[in-house]
Short mmCIF file of C-alpha atoms and ligand atoms in Angstrom, two decimals:
data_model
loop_
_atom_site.label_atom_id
_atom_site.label_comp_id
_atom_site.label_asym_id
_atom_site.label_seq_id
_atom_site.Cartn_x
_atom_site.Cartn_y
_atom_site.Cartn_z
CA UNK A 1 0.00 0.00 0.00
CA UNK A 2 0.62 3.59 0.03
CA UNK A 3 -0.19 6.72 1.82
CA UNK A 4 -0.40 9.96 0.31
CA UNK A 5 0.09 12.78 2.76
CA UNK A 6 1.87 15.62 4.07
CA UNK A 7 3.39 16.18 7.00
CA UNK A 8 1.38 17.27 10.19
CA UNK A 9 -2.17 17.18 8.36
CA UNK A 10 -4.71 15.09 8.77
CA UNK A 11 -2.45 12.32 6.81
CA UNK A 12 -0.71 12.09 10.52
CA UNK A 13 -3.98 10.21 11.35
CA UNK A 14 -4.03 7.19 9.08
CA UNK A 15 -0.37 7.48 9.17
CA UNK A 16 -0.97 6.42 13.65
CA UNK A 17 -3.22 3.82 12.42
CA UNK A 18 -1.01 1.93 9.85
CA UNK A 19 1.74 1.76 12.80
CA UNK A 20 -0.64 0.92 15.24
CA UNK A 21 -2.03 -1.94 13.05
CA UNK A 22 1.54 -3.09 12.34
CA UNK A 23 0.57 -3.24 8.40
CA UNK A 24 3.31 -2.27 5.76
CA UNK A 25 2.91 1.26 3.66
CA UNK A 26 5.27 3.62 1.66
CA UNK A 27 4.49 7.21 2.62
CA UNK A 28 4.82 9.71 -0.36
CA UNK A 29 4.92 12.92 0.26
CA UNK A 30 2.37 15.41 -1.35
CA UNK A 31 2.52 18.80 -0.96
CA UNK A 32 -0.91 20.72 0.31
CA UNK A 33 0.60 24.09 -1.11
CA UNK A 34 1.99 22.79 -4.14
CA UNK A 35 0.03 19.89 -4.73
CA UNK A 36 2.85 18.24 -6.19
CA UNK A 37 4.86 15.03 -5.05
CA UNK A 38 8.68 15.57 -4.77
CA UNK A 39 9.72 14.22 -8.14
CA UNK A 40 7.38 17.12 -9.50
CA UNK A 41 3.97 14.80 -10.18
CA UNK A 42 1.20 16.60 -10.57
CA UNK A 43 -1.05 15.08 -7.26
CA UNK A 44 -4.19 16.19 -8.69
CA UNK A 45 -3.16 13.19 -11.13
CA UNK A 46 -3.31 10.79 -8.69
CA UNK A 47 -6.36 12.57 -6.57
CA UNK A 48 -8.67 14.89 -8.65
CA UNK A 49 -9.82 15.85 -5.15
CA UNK A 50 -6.30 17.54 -4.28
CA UNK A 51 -5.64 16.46 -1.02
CA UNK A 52 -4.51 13.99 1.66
CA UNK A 53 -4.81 11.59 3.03
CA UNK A 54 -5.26 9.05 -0.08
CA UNK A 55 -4.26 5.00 0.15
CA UNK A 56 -3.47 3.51 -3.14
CA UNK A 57 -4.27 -0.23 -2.76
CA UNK A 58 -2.18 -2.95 -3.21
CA UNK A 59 -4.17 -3.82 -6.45
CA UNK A 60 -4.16 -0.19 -7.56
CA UNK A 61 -7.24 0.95 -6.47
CA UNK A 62 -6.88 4.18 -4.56
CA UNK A 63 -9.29 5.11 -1.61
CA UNK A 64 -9.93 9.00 -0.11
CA UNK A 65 -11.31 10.35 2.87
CA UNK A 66 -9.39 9.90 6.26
CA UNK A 67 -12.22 8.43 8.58
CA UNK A 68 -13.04 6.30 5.52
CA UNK A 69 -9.19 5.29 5.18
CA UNK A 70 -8.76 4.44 8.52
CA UNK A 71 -11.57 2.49 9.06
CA UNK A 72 -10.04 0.31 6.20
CA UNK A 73 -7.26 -0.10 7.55
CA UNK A 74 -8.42 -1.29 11.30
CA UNK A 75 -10.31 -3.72 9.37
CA UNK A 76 -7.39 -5.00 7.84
CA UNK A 77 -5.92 -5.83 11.48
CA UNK A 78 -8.95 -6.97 13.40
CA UNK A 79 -7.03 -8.68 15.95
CA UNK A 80 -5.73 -5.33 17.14
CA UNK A 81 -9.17 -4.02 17.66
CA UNK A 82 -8.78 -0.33 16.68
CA UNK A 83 -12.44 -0.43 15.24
CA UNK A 84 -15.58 -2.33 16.57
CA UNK A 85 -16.87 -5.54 13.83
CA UNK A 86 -18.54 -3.74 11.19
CA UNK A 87 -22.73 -4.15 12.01
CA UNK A 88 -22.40 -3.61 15.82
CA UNK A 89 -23.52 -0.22 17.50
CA UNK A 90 -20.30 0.20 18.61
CA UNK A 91 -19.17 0.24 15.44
CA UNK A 92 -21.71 2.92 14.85
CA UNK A 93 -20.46 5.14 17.56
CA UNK A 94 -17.35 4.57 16.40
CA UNK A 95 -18.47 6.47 13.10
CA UNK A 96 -20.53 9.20 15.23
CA UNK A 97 -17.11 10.23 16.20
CA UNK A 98 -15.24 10.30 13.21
CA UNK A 99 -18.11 12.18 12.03
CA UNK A 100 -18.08 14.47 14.60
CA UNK A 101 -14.77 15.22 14.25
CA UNK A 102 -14.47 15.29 10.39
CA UNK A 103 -17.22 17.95 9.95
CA UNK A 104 -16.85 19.87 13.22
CA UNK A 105 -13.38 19.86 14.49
CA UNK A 106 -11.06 19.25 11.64
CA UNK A 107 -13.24 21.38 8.88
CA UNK A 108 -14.03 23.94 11.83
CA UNK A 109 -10.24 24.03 11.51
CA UNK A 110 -9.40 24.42 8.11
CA UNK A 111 -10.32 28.31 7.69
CA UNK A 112 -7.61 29.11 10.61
CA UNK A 113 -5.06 27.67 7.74
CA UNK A 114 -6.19 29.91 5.30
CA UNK A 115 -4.42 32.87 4.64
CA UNK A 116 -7.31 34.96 2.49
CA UNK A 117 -9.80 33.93 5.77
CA UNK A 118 -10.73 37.23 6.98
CA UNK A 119 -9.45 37.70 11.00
CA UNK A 120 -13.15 38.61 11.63
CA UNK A 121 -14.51 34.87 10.19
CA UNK A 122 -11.37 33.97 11.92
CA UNK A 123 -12.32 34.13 14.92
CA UNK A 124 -16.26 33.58 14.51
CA UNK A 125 -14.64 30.20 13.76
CA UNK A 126 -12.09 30.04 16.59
CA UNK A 127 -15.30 30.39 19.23
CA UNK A 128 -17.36 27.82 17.15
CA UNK A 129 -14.04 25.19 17.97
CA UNK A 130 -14.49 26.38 21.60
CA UNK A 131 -17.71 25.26 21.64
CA UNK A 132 -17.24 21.93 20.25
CA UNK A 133 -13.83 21.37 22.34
CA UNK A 134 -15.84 22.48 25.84
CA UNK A 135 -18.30 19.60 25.08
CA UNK A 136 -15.72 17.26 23.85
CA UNK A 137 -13.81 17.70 27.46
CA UNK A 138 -16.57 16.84 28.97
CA UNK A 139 -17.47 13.30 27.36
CA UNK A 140 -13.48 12.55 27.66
CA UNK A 141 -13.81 12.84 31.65
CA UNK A 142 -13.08 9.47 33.44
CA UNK A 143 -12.08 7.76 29.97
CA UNK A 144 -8.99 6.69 28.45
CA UNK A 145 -9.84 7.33 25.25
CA UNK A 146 -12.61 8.23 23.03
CA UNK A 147 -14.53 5.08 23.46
CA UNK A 148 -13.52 4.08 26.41
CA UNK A 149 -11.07 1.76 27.48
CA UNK A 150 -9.16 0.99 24.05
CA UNK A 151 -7.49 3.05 21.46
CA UNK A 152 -9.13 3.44 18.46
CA UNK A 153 -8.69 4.96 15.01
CA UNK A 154 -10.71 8.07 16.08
CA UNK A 155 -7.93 8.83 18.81
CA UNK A 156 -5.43 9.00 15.86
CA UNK A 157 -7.86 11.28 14.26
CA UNK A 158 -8.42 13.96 17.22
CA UNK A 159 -5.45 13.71 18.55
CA UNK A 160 -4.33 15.08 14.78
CA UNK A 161 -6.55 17.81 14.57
CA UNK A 162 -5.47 18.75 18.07
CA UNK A 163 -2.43 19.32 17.58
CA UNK A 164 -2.74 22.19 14.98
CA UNK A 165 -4.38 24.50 18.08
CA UNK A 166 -1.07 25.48 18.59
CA UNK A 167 -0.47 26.76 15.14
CA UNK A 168 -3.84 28.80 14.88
CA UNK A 169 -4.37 30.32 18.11
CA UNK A 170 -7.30 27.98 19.72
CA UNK A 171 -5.67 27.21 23.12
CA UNK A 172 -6.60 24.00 24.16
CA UNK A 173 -4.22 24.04 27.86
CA UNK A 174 -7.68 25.00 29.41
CA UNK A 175 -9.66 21.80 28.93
CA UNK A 176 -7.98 19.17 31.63
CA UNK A 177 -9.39 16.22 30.49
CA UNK A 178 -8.47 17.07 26.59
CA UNK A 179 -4.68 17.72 27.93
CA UNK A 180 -4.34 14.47 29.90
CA UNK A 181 -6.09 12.62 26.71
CA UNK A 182 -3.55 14.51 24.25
CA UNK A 183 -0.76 13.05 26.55
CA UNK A 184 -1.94 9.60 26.93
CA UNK A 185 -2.08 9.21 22.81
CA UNK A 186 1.26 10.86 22.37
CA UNK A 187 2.59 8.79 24.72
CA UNK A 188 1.79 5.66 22.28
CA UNK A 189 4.80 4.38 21.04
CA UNK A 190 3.20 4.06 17.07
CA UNK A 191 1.97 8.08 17.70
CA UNK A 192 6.11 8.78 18.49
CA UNK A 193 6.92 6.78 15.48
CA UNK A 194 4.54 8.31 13.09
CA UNK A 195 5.35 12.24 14.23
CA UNK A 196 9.43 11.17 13.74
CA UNK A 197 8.77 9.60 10.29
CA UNK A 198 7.03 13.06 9.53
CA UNK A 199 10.04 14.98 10.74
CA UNK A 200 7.30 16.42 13.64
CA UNK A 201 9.29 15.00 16.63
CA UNK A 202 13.35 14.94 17.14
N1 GSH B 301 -12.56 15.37 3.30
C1 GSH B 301 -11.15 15.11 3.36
C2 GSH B 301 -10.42 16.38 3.68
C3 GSH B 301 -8.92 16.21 3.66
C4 GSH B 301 -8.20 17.52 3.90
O1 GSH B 301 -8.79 18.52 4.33
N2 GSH B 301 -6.89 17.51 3.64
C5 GSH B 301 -6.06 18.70 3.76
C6 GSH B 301 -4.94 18.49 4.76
S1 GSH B 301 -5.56 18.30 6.43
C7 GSH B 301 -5.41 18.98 2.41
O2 GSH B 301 -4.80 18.10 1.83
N3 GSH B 301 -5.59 20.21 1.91
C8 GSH B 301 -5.05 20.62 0.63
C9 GSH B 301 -6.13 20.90 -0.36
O3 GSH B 301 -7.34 20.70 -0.04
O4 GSH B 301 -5.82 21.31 -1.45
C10 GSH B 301 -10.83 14.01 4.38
O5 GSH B 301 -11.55 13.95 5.38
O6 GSH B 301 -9.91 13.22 4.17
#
């Protein structure tokens, strides 16, 4: 397999899961600015969409969309149980987060990153994230992780859109149980591997 991504963006989160599902992928690096690969490929060649994360098959076929990627891959490592079976409601709930976080954390995000974003919208989005982070504290108190106990493919996926608070001024050292969460997953040995590989840890 491969995985299309670039350092630091959402790519970090099926990036976790292949380590934590010990399965084999080359990462390739494609440029979000650029949108080119390093030998000067045009990526909108190899994803009309444009961006990452993308996993090219090992029979070719490629596959967007990272809560979509990642659930593929958990399901190619069952045994490590980074996604409920398919058809059970946990499975389901599984989804409601990657949902949630998809639509409102990572693309309540993505206008911080844009440099034509007006600071006014800016920050009309900034308070939106509050919102969504003050509730999201909440439902992480007295759990491990996001669905409980065990890790799962949506901890790769918040703790990756967590980390860019730092870069666009949404302070998240006020929400305790977030914090303590954000430590536990960084702690992971496959999380330290995956932030080296992408140059984000020394
Ligand atoms: N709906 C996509 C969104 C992916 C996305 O927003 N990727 C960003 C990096 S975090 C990107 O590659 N942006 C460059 C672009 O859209 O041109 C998904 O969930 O995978």
């Amino acid at each position: 397999m491969k995985l299309y991504y670039s350092p630091g963006a959402c790519s970090l989160s099926p990036h976790i899961v292949l380590r934590e599902a010990g399965l084999d992928a080359d990462l390739v690096l494609a440029s979000t600015k650029t949108h080119k690969l390093q030998d000067g490929t045009d990526f909108y060649g190899i994803n009309p969409k444009g961006y990452v994360p993308l996993l090219e098959l090992n029979d070719g076929q490629r596959l967007s969309e990272g809560p979509v990627i990642v659930q593929y891959l958990a399901d190619q490592a069952p045994d490590k149980g980074l996604a409920p079976p398919n058809g059970t409601l946990e499975r389901y709930r599984l989804q409601e987060w990657l949902n949630f976080l998809t639509s409102e954390l990572h693309k309540g995000f993505s206008p911080l990153f844009n440099p034509a974003m007006p600071e006014e919208a800016k920050t009309l989005a900034r308070n939106k994230l509050h919102e969504r982070l003050t509730w999201l504290d909440g439902q992480l108190a007295g759990k491990q992780y996001l669905m409980g106990d065990k890790f799962t493919v949506a901890d790769a996926y918040l703790f990756t859109v967590t980390n860019w608070g730092q870069h666009v001024g949404v302070d998240v050292s006020g929400y305790a149980n977030l914090v303590a969460y954000r430590a536990r997953v960084a702690a992971r040995p496959a999380v330290q591997e995956a932030m080296k590989a992408e140059g984000l840890l020394k």
